[in-house]
Coordinates of N, CA and C in Angstrom, one line a residue:
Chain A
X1 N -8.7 -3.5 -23.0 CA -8.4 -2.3 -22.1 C -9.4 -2.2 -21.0
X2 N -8.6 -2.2 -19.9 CA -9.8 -1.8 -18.8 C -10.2 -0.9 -18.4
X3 N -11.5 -0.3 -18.1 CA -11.2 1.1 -17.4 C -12.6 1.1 -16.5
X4 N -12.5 2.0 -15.7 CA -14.0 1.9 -14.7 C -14.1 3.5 -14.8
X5 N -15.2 3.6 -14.4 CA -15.6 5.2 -14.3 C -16.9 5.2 -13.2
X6 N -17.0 6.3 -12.3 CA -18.0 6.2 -11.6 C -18.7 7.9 -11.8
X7 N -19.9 7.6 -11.8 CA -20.6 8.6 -11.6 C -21.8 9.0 -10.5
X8 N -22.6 10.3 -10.5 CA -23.3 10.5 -9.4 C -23.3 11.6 -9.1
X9 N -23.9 12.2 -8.4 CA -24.7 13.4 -8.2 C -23.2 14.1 -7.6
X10 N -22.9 15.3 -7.5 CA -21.6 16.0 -7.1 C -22.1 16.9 -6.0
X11 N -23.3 17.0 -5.5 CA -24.0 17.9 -4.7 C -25.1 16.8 -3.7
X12 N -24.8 16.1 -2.6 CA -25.8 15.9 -2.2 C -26.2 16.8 -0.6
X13 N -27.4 16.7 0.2 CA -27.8 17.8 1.1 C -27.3 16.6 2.5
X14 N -27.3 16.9 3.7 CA -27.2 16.1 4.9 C -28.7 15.4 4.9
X15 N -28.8 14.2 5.4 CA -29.3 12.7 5.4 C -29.8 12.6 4.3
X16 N -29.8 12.9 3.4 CA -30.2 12.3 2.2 C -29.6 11.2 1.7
X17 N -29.8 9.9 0.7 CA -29.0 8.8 0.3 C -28.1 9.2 -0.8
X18 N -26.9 8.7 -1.2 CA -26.4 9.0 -2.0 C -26.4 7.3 -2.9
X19 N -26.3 7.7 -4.0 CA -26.5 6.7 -5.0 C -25.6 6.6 -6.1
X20 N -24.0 6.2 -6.0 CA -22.5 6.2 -7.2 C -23.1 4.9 -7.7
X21 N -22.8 5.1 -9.5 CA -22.9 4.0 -10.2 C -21.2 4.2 -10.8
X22 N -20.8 2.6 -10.6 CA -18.9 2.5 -11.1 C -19.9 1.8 -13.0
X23 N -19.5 2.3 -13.8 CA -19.0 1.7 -15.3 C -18.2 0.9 -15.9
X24 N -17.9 0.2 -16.1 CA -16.8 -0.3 -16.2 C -16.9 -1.5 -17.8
X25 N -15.4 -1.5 -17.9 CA -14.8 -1.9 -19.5 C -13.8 -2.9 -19.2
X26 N -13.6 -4.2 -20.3 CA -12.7 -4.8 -20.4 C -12.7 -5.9 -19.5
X27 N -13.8 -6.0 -18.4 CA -13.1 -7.5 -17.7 C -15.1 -7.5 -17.7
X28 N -15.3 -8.9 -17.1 CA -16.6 -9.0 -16.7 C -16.7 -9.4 -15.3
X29 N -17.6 -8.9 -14.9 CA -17.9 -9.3 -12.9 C -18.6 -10.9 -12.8
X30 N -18.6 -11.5 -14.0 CA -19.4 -12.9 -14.1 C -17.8 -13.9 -14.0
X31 N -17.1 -13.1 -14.1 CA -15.2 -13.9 -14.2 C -15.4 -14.5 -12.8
X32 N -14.9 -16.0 -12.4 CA -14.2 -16.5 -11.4 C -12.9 -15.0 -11.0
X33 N -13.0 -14.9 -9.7 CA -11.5 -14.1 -9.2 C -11.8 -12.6 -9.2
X34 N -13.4 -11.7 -10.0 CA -13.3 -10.6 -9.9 C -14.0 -10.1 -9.2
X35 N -13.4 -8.9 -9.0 CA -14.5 -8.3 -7.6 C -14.0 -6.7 -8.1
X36 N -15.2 -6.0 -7.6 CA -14.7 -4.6 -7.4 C -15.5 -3.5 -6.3
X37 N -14.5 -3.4 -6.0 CA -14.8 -2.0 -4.9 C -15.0 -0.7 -4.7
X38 N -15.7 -0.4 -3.8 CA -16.0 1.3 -3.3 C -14.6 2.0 -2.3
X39 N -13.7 3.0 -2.8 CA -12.8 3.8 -2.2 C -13.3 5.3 -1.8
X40 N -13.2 5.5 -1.0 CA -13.3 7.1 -0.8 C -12.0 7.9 -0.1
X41 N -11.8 9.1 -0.4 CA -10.8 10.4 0.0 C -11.0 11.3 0.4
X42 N -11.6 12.0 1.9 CA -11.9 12.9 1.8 C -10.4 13.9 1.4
X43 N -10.9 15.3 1.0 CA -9.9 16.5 0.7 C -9.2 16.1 2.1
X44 N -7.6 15.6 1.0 CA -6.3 16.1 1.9 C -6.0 14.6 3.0
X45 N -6.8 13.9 2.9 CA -6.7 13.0 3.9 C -6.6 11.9 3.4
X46 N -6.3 10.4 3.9 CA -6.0 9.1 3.5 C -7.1 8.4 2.8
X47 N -6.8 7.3 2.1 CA -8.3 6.6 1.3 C -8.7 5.6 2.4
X48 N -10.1 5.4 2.2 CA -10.8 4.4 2.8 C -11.8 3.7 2.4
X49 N -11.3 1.9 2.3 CA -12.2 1.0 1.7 C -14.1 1.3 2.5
X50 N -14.8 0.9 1.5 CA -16.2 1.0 1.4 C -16.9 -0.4 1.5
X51 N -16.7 -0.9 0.8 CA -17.1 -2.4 0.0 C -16.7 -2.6 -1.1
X52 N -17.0 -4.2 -1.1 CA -16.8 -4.6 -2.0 C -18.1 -6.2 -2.4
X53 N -18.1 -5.6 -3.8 CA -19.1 -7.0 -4.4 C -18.2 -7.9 -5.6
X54 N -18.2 -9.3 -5.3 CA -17.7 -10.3 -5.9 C -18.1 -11.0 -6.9
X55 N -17.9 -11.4 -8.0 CA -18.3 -12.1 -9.2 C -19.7 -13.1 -9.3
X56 N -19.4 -13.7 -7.5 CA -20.6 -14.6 -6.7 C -21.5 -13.8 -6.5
X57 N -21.2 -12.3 -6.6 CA -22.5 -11.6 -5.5 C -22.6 -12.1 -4.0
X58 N -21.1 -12.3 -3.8 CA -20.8 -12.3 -2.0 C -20.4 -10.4 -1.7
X59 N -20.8 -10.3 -0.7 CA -20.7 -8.3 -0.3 C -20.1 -8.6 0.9
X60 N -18.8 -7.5 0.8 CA -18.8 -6.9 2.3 C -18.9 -5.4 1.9
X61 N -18.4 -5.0 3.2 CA -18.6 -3.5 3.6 C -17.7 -3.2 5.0
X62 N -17.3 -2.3 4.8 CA -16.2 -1.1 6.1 C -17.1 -1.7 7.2
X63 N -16.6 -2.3 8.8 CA -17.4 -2.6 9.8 C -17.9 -0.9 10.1
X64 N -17.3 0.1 10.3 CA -17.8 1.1 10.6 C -18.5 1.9 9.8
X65 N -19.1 1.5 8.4 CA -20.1 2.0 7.6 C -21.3 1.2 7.4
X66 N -21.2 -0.2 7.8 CA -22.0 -1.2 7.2 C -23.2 -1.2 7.3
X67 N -24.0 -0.1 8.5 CA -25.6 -0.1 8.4 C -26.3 1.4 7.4
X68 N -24.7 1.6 6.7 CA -25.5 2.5 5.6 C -25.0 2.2 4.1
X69 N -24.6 1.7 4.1 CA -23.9 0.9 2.8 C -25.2 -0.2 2.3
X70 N -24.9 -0.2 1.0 CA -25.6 -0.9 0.2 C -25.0 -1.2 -1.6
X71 N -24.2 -2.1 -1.6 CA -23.9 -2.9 -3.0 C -24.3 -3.8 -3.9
X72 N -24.0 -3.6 -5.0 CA -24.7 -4.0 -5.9 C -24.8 -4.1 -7.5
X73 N -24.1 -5.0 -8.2 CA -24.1 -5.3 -9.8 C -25.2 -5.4 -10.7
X74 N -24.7 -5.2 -11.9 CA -26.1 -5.7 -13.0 C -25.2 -6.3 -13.8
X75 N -24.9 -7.3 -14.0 CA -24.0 -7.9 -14.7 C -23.6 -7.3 -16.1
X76 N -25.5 -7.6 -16.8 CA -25.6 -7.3 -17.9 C -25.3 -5.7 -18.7
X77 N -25.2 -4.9 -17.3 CA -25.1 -3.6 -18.3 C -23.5 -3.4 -17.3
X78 N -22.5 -4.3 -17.2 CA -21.2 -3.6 -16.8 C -21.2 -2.5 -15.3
X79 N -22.1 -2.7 -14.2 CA -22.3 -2.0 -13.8 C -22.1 -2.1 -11.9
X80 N -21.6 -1.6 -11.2 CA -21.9 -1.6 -9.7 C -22.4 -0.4 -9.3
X81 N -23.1 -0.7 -8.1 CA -24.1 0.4 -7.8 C -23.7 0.4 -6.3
X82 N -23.5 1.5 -5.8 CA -22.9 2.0 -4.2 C -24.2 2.9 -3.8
X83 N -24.9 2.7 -2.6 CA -25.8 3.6 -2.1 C -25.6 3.7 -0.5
X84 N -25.4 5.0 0.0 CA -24.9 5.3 1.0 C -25.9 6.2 1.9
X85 N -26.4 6.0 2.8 CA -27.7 6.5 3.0 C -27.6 7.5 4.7
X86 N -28.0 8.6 4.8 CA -28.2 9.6 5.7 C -26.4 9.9 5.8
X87 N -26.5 11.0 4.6 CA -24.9 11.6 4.3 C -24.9 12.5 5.2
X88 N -23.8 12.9 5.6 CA -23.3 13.6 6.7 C -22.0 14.7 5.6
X89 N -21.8 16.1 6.2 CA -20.6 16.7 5.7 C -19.5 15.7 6.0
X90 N -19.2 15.1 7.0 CA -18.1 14.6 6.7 C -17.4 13.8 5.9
X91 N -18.8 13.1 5.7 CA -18.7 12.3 3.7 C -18.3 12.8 2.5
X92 N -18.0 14.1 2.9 CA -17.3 14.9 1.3 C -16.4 14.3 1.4
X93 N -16.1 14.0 -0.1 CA -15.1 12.5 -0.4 C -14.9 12.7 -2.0
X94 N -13.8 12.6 -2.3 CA -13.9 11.7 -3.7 C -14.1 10.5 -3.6
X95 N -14.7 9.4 -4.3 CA -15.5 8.6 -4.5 C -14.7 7.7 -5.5
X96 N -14.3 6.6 -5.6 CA -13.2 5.6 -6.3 C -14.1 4.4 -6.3
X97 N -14.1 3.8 -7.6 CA -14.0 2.7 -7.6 C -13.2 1.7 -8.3
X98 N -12.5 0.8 -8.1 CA -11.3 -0.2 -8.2 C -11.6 -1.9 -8.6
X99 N -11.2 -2.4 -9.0 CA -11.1 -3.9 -9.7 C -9.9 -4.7 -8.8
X100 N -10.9 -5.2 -8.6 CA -9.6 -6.7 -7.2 C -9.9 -8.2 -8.6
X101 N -8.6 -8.5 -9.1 CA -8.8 -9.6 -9.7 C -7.7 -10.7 -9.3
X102 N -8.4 -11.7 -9.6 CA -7.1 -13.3 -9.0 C -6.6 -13.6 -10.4
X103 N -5.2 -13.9 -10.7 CA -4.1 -14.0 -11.6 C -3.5 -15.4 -11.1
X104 N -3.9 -16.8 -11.6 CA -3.3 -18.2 -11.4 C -3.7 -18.7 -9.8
X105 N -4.4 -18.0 -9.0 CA -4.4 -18.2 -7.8 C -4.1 -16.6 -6.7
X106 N -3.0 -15.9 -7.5 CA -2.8 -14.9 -6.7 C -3.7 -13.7 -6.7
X107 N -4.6 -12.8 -5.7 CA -5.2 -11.8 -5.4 C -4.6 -10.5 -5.7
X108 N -4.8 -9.8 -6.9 CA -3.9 -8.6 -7.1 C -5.2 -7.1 -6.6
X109 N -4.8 -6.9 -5.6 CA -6.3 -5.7 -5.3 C -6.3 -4.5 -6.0
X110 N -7.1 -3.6 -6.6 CA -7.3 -2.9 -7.0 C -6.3 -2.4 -7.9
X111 N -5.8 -3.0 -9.0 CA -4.8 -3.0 -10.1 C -5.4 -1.6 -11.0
X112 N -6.9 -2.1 -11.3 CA -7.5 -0.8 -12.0 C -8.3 0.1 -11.7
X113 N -8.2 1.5 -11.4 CA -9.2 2.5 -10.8 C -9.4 3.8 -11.5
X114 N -11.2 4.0 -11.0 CA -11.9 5.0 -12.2 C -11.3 6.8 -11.7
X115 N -11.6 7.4 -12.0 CA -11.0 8.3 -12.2 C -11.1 9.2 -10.6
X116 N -12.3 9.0 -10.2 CA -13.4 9.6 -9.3 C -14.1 10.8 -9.7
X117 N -14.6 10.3 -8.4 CA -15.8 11.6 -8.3 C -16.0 12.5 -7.1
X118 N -16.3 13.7 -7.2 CA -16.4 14.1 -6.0 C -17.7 14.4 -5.3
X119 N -18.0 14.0 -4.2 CA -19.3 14.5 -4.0 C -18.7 14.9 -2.6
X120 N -19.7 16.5 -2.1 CA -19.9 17.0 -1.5 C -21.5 17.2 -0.6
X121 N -20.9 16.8 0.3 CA -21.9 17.1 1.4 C -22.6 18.6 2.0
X122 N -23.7 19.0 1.5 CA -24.5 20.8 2.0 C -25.5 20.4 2.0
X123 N -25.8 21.3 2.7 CA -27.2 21.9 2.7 C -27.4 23.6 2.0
Chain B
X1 N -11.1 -4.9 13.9 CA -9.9 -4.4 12.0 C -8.8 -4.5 12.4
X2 N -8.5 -5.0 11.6 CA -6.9 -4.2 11.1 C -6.2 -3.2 10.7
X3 N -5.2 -2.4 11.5 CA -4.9 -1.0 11.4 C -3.7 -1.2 11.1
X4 N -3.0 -0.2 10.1 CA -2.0 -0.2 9.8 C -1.3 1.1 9.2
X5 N 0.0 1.6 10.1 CA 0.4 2.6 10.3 C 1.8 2.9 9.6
X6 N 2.0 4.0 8.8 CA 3.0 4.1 8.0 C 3.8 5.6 8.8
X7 N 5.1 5.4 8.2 CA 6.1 6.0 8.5 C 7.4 6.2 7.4
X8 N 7.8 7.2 7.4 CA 7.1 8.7 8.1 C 5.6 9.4 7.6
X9 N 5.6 10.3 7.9 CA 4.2 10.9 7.3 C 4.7 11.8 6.2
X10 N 6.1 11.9 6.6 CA 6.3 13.2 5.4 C 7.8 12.6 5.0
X11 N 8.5 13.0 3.8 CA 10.1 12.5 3.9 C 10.3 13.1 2.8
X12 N 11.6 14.4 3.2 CA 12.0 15.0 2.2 C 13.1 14.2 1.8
X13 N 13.5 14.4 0.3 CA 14.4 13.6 -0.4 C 14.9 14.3 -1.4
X14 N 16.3 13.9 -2.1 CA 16.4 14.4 -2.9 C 16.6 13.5 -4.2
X15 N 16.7 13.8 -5.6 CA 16.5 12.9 -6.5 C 18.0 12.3 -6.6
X16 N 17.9 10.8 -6.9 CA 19.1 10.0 -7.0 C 19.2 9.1 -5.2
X17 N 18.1 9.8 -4.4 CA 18.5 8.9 -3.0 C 17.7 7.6 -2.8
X18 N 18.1 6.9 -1.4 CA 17.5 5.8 -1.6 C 16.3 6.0 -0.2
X19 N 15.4 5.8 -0.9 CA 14.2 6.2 -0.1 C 13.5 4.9 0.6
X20 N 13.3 4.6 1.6 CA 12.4 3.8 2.3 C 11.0 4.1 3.5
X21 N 10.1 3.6 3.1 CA 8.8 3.5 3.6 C 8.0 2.3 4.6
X22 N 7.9 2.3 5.4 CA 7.9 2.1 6.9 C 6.3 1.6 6.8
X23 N 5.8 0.4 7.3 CA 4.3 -0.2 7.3 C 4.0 -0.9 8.4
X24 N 3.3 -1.1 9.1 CA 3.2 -1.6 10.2 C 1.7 -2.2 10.6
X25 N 1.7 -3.7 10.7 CA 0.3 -3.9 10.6 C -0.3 -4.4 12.1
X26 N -1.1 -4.0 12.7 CA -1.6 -4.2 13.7 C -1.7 -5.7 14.3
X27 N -1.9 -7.0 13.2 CA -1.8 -8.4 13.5 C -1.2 -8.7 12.5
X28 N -0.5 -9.9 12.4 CA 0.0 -10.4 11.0 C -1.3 -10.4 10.0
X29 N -0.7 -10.3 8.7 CA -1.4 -10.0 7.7 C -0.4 -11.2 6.4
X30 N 0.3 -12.2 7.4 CA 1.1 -12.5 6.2 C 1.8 -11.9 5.1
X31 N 1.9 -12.1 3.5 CA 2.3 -11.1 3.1 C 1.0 -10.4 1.8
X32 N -0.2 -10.1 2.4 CA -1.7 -9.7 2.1 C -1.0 -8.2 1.8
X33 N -0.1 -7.6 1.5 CA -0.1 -6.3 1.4 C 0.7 -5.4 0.5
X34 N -0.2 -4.5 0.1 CA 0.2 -4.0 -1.2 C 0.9 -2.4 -1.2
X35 N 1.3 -1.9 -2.2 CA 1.7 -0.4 -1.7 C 0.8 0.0 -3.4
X36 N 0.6 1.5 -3.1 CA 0.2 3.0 -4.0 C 0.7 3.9 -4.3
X37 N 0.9 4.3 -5.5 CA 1.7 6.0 -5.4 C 0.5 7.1 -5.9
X38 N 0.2 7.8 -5.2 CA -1.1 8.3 -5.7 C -0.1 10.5 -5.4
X39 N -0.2 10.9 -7.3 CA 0.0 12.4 -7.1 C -1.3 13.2 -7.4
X40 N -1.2 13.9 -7.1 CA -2.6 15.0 -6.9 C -3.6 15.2 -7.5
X41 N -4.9 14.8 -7.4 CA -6.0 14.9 -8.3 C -6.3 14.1 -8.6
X42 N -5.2 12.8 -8.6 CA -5.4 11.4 -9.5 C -5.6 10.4 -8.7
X43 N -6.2 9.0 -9.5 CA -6.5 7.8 -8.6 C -5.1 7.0 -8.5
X44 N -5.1 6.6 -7.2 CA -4.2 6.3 -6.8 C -3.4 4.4 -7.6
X45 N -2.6 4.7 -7.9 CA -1.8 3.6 -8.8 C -0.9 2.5 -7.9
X46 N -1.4 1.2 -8.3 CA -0.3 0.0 -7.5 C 0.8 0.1 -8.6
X47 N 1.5 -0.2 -7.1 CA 3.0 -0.6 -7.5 C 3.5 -1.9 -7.2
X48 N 3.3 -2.4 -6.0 CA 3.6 -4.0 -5.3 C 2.2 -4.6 -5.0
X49 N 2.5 -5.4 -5.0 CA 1.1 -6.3 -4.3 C 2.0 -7.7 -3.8
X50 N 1.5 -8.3 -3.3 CA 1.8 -9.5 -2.3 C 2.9 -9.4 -1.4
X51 N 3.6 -8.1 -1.1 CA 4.7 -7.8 -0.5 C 5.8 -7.1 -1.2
X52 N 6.1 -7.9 -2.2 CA 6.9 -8.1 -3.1 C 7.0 -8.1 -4.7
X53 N 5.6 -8.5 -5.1 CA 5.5 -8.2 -6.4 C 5.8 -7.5 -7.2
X54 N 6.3 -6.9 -8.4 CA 5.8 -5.9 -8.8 C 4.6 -6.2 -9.9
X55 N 4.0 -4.9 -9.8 CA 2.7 -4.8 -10.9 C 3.4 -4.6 -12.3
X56 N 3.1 -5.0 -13.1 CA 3.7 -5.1 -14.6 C 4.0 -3.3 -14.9
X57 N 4.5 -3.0 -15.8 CA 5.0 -1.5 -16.0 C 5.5 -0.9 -15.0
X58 N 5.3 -1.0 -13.6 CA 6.4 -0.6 -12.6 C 7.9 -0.9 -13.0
X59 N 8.5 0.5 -12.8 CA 9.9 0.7 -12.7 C 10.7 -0.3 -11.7
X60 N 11.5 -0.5 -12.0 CA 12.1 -1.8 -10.9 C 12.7 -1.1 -10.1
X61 N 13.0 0.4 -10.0 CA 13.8 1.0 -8.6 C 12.7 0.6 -7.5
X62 N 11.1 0.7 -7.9 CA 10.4 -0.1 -6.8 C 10.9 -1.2 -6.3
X63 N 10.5 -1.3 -5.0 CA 10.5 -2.8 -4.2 C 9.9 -2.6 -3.0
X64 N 9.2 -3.9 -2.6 CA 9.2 -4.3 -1.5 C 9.4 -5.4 -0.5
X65 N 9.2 -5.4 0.3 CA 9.7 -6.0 1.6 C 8.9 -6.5 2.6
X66 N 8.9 -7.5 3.3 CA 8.1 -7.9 4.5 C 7.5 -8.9 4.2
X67 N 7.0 -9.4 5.9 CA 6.2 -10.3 5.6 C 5.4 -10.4 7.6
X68 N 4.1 -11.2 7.9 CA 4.0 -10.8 9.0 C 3.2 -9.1 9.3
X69 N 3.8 -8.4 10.3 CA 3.6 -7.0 10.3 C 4.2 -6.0 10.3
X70 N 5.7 -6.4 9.2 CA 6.4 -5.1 9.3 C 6.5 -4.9 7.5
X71 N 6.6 -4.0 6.9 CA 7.1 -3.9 5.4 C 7.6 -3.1 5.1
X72 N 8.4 -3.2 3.9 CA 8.9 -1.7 3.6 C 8.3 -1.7 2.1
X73 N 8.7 -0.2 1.7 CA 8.8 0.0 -0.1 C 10.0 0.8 -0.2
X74 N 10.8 0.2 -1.1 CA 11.7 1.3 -0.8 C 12.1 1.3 -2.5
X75 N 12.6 2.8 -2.7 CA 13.1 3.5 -3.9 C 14.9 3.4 -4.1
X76 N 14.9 3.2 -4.8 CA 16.6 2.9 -4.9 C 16.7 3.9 -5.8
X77 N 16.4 4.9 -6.7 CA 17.1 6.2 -6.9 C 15.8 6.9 -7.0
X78 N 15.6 7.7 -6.5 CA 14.3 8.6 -6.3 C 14.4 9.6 -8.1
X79 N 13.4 8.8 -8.1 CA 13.2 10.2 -9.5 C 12.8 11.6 -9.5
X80 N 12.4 12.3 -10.7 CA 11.7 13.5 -10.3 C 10.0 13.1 -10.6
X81 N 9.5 12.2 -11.2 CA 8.4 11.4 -10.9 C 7.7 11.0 -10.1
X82 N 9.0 10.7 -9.2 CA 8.3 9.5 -8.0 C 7.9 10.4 -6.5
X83 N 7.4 11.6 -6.8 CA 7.7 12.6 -5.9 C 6.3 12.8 -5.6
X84 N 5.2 11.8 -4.8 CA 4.1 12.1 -4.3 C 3.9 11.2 -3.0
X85 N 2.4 11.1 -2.7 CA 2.1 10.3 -1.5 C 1.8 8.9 -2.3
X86 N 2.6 8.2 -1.5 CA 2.5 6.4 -0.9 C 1.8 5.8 -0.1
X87 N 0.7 4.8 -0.5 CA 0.1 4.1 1.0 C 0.4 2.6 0.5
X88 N 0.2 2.2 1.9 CA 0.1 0.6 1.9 C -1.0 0.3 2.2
X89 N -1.3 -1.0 1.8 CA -2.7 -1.6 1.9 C -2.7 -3.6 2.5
X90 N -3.9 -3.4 3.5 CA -3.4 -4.7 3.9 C -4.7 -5.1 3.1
X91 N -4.8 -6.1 2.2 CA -6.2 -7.3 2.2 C -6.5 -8.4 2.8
X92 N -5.6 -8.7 4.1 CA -5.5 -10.4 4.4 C -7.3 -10.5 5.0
X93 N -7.8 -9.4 5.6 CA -9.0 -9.3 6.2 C -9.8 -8.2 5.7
X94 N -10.5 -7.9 4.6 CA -11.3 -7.3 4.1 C -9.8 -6.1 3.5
X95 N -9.9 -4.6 3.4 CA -9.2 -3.9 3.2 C -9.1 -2.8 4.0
X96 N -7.7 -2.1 4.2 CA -7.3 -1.3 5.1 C -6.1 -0.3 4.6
X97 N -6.1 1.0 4.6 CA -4.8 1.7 4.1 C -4.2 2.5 5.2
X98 N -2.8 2.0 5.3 CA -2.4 3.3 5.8 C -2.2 4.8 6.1
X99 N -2.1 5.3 6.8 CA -2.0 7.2 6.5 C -2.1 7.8 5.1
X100 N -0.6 7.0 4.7 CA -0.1 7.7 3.4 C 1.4 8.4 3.9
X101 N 2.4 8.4 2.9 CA 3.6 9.1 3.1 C 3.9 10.2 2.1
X102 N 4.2 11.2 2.5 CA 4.3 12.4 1.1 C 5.8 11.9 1.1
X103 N 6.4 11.8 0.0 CA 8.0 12.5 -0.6 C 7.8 13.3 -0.7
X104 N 8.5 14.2 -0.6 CA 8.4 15.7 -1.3 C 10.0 16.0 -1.4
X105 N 10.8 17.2 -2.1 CA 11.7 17.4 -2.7 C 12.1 18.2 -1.8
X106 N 13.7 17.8 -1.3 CA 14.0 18.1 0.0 C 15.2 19.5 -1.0

């Protein structure tokens, strides 16, 4: 059974870094074909990919977020690590993280996703 | 990037109708593109992927369509279920979602 879960602080202040760890069950990130990613939602509005880190430890990242983004696995403890640095209110977001896995050749994107989280941008 | 624009933004319906959803991708994307039904509070759930797939457990009134830069999803009897927001998603070049479409209960 798969399941991902992300956690992290639900209160961060403006420019501070924010730091989401995704949990995750049931597949391993050391698999040929897996990858998993960062989503976000702000309240009421559409989702938007973040990054993503690959089973190789190849990274991308959103062109329009990429000099604050930072990705990152631990294989051994099930784990990706999202750090997003000089938060802004407009970053209030729920916070998603998702599983992109390949099936025979074919790329099925984000089949399984954690519940989220919400973090909020104040001072 | 790649941008990609859904239509309508809103579409009242009623249950038993045949509903379709409008995708539109800014360059070809081949058929790199998936749809979501995501209802309120929750993380948002695949339904298609490669155009046309369906995801295992999906109801088969799902489908989709396309290939290139146009797609659809369309519902062949609208349930009382299937009554939230829809996005599509392109992967051919990193990832990208559309607007999103509410059904709502006309």
């Amino acid at each position: 059974q798969v399941t991902l879960r992300e956690s992290g602080p639900a209160l961060v202040k403006p420019t501070q870094t924010l730091t989401l760890t995704c949990t995750f069950s049931g597949f391993s990130l050391s698999t040929s074909g897996m990858c998993v990613s960062w989503i976000r939602q702000p309240p009421g509005k559409a989702l938007e990919w973040l990054a993503r880190i690959d089973w190789d430890d190849d990274k991308y990242y959103s062109t329009s977020l990429k000099t604050r983004l930072t990705i990152s696995k631990d294989t051994s403890k099930n784990q990706v690590v999202l750090t997003m640095t000089n938060m802004d209110p407009v970053d209030t977001a729920t916070y998603y993280c998702a599983r992109t896995t390949t099936i025979f050749g074919v790329v099925i994107p984000f089949d399984y996703w954690g519940q989220g989280t919400l973090v909020t941008v104040s001072s | 990037d790649i941008q990609m624009t859904q239509s309508p933004s809103t579409l009242s319906a009623s249950v038993g109708d045949r509903v379709t959803i409008t995708c539109r991708a800014s360059q070809s994307i081949s058929s790199w593109l998936a749809w979501y039904q995501q209802k309120p509070g929750k993380a948002p759930k695949l339904l298609i992927y490669k155009a046309s797939s369906l995801e295992s457990g999906v109801p088969s009134r799902f489908s989709g369509s396309g290939s290139g830069t146009e797609f659809t999803l369309t519902i062949s009897s609208l349930q009382p279920d299937d009554f939230a927001t829809y996005y599509c998603q392109q992967y051919n070049s990193y990832f990208t979602f559309g607007g999103g479409t509410k059904v709502e209960i006309k």
